[in-house]
Short mmCIF file of C-alpha atoms and ligand atoms in Angstrom, two decimals:
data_model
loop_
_atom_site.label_atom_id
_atom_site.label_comp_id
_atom_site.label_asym_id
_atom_site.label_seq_id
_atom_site.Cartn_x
_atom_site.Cartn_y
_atom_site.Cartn_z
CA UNK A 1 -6.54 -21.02 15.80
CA UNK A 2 -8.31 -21.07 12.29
CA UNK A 3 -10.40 -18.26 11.27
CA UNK A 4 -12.23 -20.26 9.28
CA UNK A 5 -15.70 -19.92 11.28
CA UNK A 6 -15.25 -16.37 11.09
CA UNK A 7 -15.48 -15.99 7.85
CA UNK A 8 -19.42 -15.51 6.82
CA UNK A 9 -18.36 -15.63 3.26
CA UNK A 10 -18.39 -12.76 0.03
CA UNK A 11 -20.39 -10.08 0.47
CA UNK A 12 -21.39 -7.80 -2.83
CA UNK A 13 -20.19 -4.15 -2.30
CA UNK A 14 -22.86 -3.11 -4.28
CA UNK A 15 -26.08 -5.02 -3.46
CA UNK A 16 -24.95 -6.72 -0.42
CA UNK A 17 -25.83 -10.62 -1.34
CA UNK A 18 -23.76 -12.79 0.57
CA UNK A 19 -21.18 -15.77 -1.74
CA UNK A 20 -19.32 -18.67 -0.22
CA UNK A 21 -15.79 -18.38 0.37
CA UNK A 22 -14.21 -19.55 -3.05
CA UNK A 23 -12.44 -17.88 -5.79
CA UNK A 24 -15.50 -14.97 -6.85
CA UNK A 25 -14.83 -11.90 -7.14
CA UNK A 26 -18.21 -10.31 -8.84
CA UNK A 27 -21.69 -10.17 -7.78
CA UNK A 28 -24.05 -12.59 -10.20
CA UNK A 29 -26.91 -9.91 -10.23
CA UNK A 30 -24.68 -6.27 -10.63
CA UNK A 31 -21.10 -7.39 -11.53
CA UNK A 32 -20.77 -5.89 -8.06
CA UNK A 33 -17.25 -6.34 -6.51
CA UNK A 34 -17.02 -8.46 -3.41
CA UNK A 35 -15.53 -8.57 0.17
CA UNK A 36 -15.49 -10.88 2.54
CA UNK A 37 -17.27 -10.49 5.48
CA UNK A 38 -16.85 -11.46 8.71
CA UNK A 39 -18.98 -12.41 12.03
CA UNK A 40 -17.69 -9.88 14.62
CA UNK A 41 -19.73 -11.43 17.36
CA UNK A 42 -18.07 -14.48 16.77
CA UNK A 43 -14.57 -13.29 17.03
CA UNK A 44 -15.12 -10.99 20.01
CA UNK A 45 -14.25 -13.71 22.96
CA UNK A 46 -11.16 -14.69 20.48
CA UNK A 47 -9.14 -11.55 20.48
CA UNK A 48 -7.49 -9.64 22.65
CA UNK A 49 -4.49 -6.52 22.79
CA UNK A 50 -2.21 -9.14 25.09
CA UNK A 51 -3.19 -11.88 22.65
CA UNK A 52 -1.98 -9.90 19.46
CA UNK A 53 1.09 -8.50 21.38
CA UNK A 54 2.18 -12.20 22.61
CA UNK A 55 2.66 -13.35 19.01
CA UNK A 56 5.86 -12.48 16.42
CA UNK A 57 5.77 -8.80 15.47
CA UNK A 58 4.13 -9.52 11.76
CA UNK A 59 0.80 -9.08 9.64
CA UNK A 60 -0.02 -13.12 11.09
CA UNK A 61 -0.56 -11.51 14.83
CA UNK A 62 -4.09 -10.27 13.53
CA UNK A 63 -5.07 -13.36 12.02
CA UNK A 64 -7.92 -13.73 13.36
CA UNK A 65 -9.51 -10.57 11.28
CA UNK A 66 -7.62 -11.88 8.55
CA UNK A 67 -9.50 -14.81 5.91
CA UNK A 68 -7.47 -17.93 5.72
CA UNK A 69 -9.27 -21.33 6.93
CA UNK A 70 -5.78 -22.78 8.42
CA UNK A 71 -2.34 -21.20 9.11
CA UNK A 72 -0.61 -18.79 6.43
CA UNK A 73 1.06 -21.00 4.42
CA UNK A 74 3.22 -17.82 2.24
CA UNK A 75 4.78 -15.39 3.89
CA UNK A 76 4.71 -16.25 7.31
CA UNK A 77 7.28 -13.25 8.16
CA UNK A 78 5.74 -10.22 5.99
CA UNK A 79 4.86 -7.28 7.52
CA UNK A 80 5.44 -5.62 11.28
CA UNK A 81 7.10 -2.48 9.34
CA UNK A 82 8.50 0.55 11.82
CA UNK A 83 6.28 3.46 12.25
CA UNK A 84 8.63 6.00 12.35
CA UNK A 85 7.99 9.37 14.72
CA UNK A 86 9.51 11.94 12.24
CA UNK A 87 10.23 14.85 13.81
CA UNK A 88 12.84 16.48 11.17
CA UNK A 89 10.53 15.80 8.88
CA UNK A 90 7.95 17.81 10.70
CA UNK A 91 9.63 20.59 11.10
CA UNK A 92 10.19 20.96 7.40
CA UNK A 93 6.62 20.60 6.96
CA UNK A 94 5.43 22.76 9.58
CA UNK A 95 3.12 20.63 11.76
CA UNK A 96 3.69 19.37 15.05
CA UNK A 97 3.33 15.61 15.13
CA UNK A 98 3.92 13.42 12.30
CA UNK A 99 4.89 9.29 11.84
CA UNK A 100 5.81 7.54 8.86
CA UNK A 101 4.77 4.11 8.00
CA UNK A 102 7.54 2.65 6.38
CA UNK A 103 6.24 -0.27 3.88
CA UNK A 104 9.63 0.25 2.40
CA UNK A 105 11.35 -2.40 4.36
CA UNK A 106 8.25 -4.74 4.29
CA UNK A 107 9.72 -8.62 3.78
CA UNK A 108 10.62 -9.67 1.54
CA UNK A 109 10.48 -7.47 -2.19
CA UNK A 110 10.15 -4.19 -0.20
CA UNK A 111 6.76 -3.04 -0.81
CA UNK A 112 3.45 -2.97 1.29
CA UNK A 113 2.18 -5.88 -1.57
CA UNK A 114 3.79 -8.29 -0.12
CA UNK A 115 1.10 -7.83 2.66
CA UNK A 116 -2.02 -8.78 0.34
CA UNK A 117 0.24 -11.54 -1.78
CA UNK A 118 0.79 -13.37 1.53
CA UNK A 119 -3.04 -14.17 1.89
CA UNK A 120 -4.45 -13.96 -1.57
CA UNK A 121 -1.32 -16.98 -2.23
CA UNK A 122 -1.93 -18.81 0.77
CA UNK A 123 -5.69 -18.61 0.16
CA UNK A 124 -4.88 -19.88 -3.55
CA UNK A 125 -3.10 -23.18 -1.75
CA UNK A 126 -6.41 -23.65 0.20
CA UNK A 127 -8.12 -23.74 -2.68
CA UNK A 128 -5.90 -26.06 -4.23
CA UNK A 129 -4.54 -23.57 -7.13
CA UNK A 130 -1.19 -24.27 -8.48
CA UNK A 131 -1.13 -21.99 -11.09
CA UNK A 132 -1.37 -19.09 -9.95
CA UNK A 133 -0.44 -14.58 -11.31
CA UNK A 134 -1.77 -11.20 -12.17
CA UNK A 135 -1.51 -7.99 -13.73
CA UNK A 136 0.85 -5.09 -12.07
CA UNK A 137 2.04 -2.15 -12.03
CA UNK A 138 5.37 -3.29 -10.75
CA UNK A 139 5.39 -4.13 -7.03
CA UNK A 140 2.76 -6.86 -7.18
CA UNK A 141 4.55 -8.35 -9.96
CA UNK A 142 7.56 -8.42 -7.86
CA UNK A 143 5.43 -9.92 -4.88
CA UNK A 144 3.58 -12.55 -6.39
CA UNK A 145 7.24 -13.89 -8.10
CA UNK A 146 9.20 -14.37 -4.64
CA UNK A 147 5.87 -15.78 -2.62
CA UNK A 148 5.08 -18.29 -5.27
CA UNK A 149 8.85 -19.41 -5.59
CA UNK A 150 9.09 -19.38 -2.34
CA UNK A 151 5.80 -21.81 -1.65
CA UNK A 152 6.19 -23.41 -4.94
CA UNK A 153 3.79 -22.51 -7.10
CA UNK A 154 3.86 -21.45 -10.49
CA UNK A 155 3.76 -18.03 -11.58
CA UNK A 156 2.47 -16.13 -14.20
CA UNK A 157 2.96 -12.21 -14.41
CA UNK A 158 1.58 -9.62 -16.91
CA UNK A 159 3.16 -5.99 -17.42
CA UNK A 160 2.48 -3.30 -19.31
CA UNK A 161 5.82 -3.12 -21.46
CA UNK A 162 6.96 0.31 -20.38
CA UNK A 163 7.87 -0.86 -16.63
CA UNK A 164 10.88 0.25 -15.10
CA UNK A 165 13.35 -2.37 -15.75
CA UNK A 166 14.57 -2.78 -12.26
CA UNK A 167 10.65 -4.07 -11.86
CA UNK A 168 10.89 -6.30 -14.48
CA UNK A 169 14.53 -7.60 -13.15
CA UNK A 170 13.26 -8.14 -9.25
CA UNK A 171 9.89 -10.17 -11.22
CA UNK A 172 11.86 -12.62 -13.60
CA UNK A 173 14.46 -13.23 -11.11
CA UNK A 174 12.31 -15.53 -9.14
CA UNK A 175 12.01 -17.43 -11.60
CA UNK A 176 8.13 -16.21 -12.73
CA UNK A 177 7.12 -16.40 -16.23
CA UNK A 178 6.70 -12.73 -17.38
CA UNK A 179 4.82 -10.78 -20.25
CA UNK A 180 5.03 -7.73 -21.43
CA UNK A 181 1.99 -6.37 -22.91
CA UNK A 182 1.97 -3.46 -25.63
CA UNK A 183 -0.95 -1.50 -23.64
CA UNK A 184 -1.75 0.09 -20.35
CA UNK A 185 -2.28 -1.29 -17.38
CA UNK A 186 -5.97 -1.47 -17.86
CA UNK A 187 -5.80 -3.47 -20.91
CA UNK A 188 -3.35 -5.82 -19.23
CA UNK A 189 -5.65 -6.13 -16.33
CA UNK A 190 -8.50 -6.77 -18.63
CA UNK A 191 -6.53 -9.38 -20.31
CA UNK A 192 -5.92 -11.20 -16.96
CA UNK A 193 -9.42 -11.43 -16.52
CA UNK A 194 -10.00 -13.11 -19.87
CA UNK A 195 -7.13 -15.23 -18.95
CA UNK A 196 -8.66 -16.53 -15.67
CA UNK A 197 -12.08 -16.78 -17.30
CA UNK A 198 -10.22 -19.19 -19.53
CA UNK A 199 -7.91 -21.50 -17.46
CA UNK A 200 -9.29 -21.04 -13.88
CA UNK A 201 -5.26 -19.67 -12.96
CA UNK A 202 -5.55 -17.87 -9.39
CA UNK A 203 -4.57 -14.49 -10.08
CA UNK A 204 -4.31 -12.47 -7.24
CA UNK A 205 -5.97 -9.09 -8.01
CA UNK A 206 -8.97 -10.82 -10.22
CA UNK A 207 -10.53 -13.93 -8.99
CA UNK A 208 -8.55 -13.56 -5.55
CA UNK A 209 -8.88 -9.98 -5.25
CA UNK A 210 -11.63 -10.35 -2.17
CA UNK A 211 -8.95 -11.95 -0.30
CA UNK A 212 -6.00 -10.25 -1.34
CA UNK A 213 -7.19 -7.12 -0.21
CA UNK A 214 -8.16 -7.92 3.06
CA UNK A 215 -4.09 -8.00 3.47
CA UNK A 216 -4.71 -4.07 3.61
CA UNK A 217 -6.04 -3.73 6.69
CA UNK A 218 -3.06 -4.90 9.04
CA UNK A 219 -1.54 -1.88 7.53
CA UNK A 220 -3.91 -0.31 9.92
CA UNK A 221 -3.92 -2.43 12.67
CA UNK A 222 -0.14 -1.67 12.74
CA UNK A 223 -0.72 1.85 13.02
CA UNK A 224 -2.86 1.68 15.58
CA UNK A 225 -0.94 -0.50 17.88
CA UNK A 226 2.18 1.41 17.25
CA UNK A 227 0.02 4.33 18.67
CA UNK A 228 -0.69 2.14 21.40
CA UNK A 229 -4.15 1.52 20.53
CA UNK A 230 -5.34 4.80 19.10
CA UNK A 231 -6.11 6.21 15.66
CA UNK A 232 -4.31 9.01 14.32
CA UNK A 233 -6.81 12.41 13.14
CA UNK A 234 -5.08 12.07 9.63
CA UNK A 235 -4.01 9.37 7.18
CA UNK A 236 -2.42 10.24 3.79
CA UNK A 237 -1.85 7.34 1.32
CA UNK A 238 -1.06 6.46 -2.28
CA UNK A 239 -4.15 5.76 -4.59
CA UNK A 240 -3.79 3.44 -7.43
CA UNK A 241 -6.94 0.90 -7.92
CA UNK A 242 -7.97 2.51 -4.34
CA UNK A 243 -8.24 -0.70 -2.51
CA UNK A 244 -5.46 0.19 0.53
CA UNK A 245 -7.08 3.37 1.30
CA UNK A 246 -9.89 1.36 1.93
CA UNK A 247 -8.62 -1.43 3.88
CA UNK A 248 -6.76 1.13 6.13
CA UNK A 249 -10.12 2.11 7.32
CA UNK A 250 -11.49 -0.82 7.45
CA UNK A 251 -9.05 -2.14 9.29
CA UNK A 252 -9.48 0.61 12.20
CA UNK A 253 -13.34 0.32 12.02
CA UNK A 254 -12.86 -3.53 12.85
CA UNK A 255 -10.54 -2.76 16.18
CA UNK A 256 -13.10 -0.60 16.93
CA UNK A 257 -15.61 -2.47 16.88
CA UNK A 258 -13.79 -5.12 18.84
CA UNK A 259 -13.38 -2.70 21.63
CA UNK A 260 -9.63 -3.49 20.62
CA UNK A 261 -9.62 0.64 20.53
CA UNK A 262 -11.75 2.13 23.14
CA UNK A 263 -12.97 5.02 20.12
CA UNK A 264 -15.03 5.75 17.60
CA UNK A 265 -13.12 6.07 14.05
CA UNK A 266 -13.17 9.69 13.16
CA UNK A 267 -9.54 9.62 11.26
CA UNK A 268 -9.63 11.36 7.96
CA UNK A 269 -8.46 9.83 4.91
CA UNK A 270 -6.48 11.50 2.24
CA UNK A 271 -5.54 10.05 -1.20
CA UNK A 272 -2.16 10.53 -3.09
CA UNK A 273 -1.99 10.49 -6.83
CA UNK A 274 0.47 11.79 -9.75
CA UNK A 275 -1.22 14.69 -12.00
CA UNK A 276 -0.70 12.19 -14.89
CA UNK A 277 -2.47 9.32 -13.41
CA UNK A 278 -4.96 10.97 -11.17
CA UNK A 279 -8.72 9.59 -11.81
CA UNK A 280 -9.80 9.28 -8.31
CA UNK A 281 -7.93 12.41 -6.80
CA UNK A 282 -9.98 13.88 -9.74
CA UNK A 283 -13.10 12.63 -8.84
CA UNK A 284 -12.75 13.82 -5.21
CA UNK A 285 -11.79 17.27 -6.24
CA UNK A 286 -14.82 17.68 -8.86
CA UNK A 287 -17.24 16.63 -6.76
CA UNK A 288 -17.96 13.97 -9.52
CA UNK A 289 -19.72 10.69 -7.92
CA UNK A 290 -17.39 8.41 -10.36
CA UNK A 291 -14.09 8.87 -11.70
CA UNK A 292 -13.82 9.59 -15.28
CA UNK A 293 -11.09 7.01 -16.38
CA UNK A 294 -7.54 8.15 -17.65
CA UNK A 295 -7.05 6.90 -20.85
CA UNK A 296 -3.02 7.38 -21.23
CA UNK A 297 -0.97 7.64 -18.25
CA UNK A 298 1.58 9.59 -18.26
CA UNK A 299 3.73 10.06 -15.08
CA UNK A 300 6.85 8.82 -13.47
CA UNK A 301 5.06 7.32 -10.71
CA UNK A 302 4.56 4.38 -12.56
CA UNK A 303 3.12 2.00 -10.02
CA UNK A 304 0.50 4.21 -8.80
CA UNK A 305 -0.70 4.86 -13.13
CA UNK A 306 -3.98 3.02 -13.14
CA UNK A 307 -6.61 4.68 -15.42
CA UNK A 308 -9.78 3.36 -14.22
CA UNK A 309 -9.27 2.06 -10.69
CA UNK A 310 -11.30 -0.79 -9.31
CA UNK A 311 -12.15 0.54 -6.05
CA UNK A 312 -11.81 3.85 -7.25
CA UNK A 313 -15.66 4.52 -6.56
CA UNK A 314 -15.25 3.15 -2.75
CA UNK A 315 -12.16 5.18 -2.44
CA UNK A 316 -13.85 8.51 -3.21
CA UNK A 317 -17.15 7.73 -1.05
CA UNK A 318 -14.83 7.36 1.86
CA UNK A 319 -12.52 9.82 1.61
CA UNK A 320 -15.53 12.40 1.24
CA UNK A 321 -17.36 10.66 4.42
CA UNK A 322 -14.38 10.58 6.29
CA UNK A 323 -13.79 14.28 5.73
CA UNK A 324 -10.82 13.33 4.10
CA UNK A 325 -9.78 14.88 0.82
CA UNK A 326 -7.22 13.63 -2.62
CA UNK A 327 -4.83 15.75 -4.06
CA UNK A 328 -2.21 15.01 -6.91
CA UNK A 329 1.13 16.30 -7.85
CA UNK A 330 3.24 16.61 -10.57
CA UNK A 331 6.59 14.42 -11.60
CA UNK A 332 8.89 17.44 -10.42
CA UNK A 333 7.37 17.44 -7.17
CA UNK A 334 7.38 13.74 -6.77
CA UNK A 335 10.67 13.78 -7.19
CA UNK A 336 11.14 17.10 -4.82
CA UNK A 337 9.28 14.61 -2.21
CA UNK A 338 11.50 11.58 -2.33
CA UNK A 339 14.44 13.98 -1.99
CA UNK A 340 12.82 15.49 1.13
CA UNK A 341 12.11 12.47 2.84
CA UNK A 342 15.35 10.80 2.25
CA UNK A 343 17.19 14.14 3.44
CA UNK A 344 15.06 14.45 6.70
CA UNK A 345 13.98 10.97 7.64
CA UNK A 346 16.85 8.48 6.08
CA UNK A 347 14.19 6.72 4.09
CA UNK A 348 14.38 5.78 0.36
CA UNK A 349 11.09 5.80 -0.79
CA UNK A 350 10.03 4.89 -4.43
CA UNK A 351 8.28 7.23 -6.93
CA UNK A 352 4.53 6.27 -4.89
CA UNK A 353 6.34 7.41 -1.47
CA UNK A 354 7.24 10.88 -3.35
CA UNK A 355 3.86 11.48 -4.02
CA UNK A 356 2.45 10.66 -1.12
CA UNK A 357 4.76 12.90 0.77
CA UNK A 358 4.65 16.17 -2.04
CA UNK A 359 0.40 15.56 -1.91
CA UNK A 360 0.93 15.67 2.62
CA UNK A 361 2.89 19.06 1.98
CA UNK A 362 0.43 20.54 -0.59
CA UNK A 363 -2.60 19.56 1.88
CA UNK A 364 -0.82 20.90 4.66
CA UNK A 365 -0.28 23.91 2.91
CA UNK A 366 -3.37 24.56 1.66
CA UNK A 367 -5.34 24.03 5.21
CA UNK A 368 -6.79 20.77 4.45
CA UNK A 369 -4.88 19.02 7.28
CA UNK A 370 -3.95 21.40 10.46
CA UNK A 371 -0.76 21.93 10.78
CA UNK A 372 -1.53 21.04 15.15
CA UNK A 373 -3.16 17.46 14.67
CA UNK A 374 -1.39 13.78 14.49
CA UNK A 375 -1.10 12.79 10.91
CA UNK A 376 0.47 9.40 9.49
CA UNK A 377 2.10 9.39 6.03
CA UNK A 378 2.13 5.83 4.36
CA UNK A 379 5.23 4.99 2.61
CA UNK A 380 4.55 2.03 0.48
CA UNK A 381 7.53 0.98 -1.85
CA UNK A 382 11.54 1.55 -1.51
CA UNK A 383 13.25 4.05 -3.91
CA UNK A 384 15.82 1.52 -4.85
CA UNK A 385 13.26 0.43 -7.23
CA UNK A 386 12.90 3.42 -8.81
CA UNK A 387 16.22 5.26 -9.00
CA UNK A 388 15.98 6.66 -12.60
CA UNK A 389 13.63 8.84 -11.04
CA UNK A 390 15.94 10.85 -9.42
CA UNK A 391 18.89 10.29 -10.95
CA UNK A 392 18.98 13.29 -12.85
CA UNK A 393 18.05 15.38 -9.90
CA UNK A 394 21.15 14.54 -8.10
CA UNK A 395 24.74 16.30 -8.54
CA UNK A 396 27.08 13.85 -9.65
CA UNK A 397 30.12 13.48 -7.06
CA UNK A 398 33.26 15.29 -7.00
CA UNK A 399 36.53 13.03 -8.12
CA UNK A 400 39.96 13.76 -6.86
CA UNK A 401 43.49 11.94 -6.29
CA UNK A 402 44.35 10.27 -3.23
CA UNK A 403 46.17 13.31 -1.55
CA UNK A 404 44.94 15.77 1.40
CA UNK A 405 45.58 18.39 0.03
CA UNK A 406 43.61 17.54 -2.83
CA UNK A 407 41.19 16.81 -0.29
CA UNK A 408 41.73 19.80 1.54
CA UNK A 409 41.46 22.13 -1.95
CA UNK A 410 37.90 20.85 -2.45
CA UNK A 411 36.72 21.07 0.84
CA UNK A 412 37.71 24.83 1.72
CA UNK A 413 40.37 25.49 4.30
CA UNK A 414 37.46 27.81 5.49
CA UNK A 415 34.97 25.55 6.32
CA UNK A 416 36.94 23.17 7.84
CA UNK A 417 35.59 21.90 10.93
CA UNK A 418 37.13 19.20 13.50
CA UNK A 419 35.20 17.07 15.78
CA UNK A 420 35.56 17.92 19.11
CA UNK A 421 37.85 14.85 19.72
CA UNK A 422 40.38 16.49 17.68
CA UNK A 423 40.08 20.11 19.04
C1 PLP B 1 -0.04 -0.92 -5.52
C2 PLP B 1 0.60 0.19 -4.81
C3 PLP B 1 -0.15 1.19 -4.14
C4 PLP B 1 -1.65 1.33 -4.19
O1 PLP B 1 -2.42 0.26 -3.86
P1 PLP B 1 -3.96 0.15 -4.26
O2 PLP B 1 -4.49 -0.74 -3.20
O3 PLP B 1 -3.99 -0.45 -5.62
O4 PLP B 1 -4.55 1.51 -4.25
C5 PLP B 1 0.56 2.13 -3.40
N1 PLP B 1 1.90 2.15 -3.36
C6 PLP B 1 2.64 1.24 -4.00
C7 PLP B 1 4.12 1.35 -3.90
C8 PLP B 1 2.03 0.23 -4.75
O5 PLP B 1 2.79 -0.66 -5.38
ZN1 ZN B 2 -24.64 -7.42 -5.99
#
C-alpha cells in the first residue's frame, strides 16, 4: 500500500507554511527547515499492531508513517535491530531496568544511518535523481556508498579530511567517489549545499534532509513494540546535528496518536555529546535558547563533532519540554564507556555508543534519571569502526610457546580452576 496520500507535503518548522513533496528543504519566507507532514486521520483505518507485526521484522513494517509514494526501492532489509534487556549492565550502573538499542548491527554498514539513507535514496529514485551524496561525519558516508551501489546510483561523498581511515575505507569501497575537504564538518556541509544549489545532485542531508530524517522515527517505533507497545520513562541518545533525538519522539507521539499505544508520551529525552563537540548539550545546560556554535572540534568521537547542528535548536526545545536533560563527557570517559559496555553487555559500540553510555552513567549519577525507572540507551554505530579509540586502552596479550607448562606458568597453579566436567 503506497503512502503516498498520506503525505500532506513539507511543512516549515519555523512558520508552519505547508510545500509539496519534492526535493526542498528550506522555508521561502524564514529559511525555516522543513518536515513533512502527514494526515493522521487519513492513516488511522490503515494501521494496525497485527498489521505491523504480520510484515518482515524491518524499518518497511511502519511504512505507512514513513514518506515514500511507492515501495522502498533501497534498503528493503535495514533496520529491525535487537533491543537488548541488559541486566549486567544495570547492575554496574545501579538502576533497576535498563535495554539497549543496538543500531550496531543495523544492515548493512552497521550504523543506525542506514535507517534514514534507505528513504532519503529511495525517495531520490522517485524523484528521478541519479546523482545523488552528502556531507558526513563518517557513518552516513559509509551509508549512502553501499545503498547507492547497491540501487545503482551514483555517489558522491564529502569528508572532512581528518576521518578515521577505517571510515574512509568502508566509503570508497563501494565504489563512491570521495573528497576530502581541508575544513570541519560545517564547512564541508556548507559546501554540499553550494554543490546542490549548483547541479541539482540529491544529497541526502541537504535537499533530501526532510525525508531522510523521517527514517528516525522507526528507531522509536522499534522501541516501543519491543516493549510491547509502551514507551519507556527515559531515552538517552547521541546528539550530533540533533535530528534522531527528534525523530525518536516523534516517532512515539505518532503511535500515540494512532492509538497504536494506548498512552500519552511523557518519556524524557536525554542528549549525549563529547566535551569537545558539545554545542547543544551546552545549550541545554546554560539555559541558552540557541546553541552557540563550536568552532574547532576537538574529540575522539568523531562522528558525533558537528559545530553548529541543524536541528540543534529543536533538539534543545524538546529535551527541556520533555523534562529531559544533555550532558557531555570527555574522550577518557568515552572510552571508559565503550569498555563498559563491551565487558557487561557483549556489544562493540563505536566512539558515539561510548558517549552515550559514559553521559547515561553521569545522569544517573547525578539524579537526573532515577536509578528505579525504565530507561533505554541508544547505541548507534559498531566499535569496529572506531578501534584506534581504544586501542591504547587495552593490555596487549601475553605470548608464550606451545607447551603447558608454559601455559600453566602464566596462568598460576593457584588459580587454576577446572570445569566441573573435569572435577
Ligand atoms: C549521525 C550519528 C548520530 C547522530 O545523528 P543526528 O541525527 O545527526 O543527531 C549518532 N550516532 C552515530 C553513530 C551517528 O553516525
Ligand atoms: Zn517558514
Amino acid at each position: 500500500m503506497a503512502s503516498n496520500d498520506f503525505v500532506l507535503g513539507l511543512k516549515c518548522r519555523v512558520c508552519g507554511k505547508l510545500y509539496p513533496k519534492g526535493a526542498h528543504f528550506f522555508c521561502a519566507d524564514d529559511s525555516g527547515p522543513l518536515e513533512v507532514a502527514y494526515d493522521y486521520e487519513k492513516i488511522k483505518p490503515h494501521v494496525s499492531r497485527a498489521k505491523f507485526q504480520s510484515r518482515p521484522k524491518n524499518m518497511w513494517r511502519y511504512r505507512e508513517l514513513l514518506p515514500l509514494d511507492g515501495e522502498p526501492t533501497v534498503g528493503p532489509q535495514v533496520g529491525g535491530t535487537p533491543l537488548i534487556r541488559a541486566d549486567r549492565l544495570a547492575d554496574a550502573l545501579g538502576v533497576e531496568r535498563l535495554w539497549i538499542k543496538n543500531d550496531a548491527v543495523n544492515f548493512p554498514t552497521l550504523s543506525f544511518k542506514d535507517r534514514v539513507v534507505s528513504v532519503a535514496l529511495s525517495k531520490a529514485r522517485e524523484l528521478g535523481m541519479r546523482m545523488v551524496g552528502c556531507a558526513s561525519t563518517g557513518n552516513l558516508a559509509n551509508s549512502v556508498a553501499a545503498l547507492s551501489a547497491s540501487a545503482g546510483l551514483e555517489a558522491t561523498i564529502l569528508v572532512p579530511a581528518d576521518l578515521e581511515r577505517v571510515k574512509i575505507l568502508g566509503t570508497a569501497v563501494y565504489g563512491a567517489k570521495v573528497v576530502k575537504v581541508s575544513g570541519t564538518y560545517d564547512q564541508v556541509n556548507r559546501l554540499c549545499t553550494q554543490i546542490v544549489m549548483e547541479y541539482g545532485w540529491g544529497f541526502v542531508n541537504v535537499n533530501l534532509r526532510p525525508f531522510y530524517a523521517e527514517g528516525s522515527k522507526t528507531v522509536g517505533f522499534e522501541i516501543a513494540e519491543d516493549l510491547g507497545w509502551r514507551f519507556p520513562q527515559h531515552v538517552v541518545c547521541p546528539m550530533a546535528g540533533g535530528a534522531l533525538i527528534g525523530k525518536i519522539h516523534k516517532g512515539f507521539t505518532e503511535l500515540s496518536t494512532l492509538g497504536l499505544v494506548d498512552q500519552p508520551v511523557t518519556t524524557k529525552m536525554y542528549g549525549a555529546q563529547a566535551a569537545g563537540c558539545n554545542p547543544i548539550a551546552d545549550c541545554v545546560k546554560s539555559n541558552r535558547e540557541r546553541h552557540k556554535p563550536v568552532r574547532t572540534p576537538n574529540t575522539i568521537c568523531k562522528s558525533l563533532a558537528i559545530g553548529d547542528p541543524a536541528d540543534g535548536y529543536f533538539a534543545a526545545k524538546l529535551i527541556r519540554e520533555t523534562g529531559g536533560w544533555a550532558e557531555d563527557v570527555t574522550d577518557a570517559e568515552i572510552v571508559e564507556g565503550m569498555q563498559l559496555l563491551a565487558k557487561t553487555e557483549g556489544v562493540f559500540a563505536e566512539t558515539a555508543g561510548g558517549t552515550t553510555l559514559a553521559v547515561a552513567k553521569k545522569l544517573i549519577e547525578s539524579g537526573r534519571i532515577p536509578r528505579h525507572e525504565e530507561i533505554v540507551i541508544c547505541i548507534t554505530g559498531n566499535g569496529l569502526k572506531t578501534q584506534d579509540a581504544v586501542f591504547d586502552a587495552l593490555d596487549e596479550p601475553a605470548v608464550i610457546k606451545p607447551a603447558l607448562a608454559d601455559f600453566k606458568e602464566l596462568v598460576g597453579l593457584g588459580e587454576r580452576v577446572a570445569e566441573p566436567a573435569l572435577v
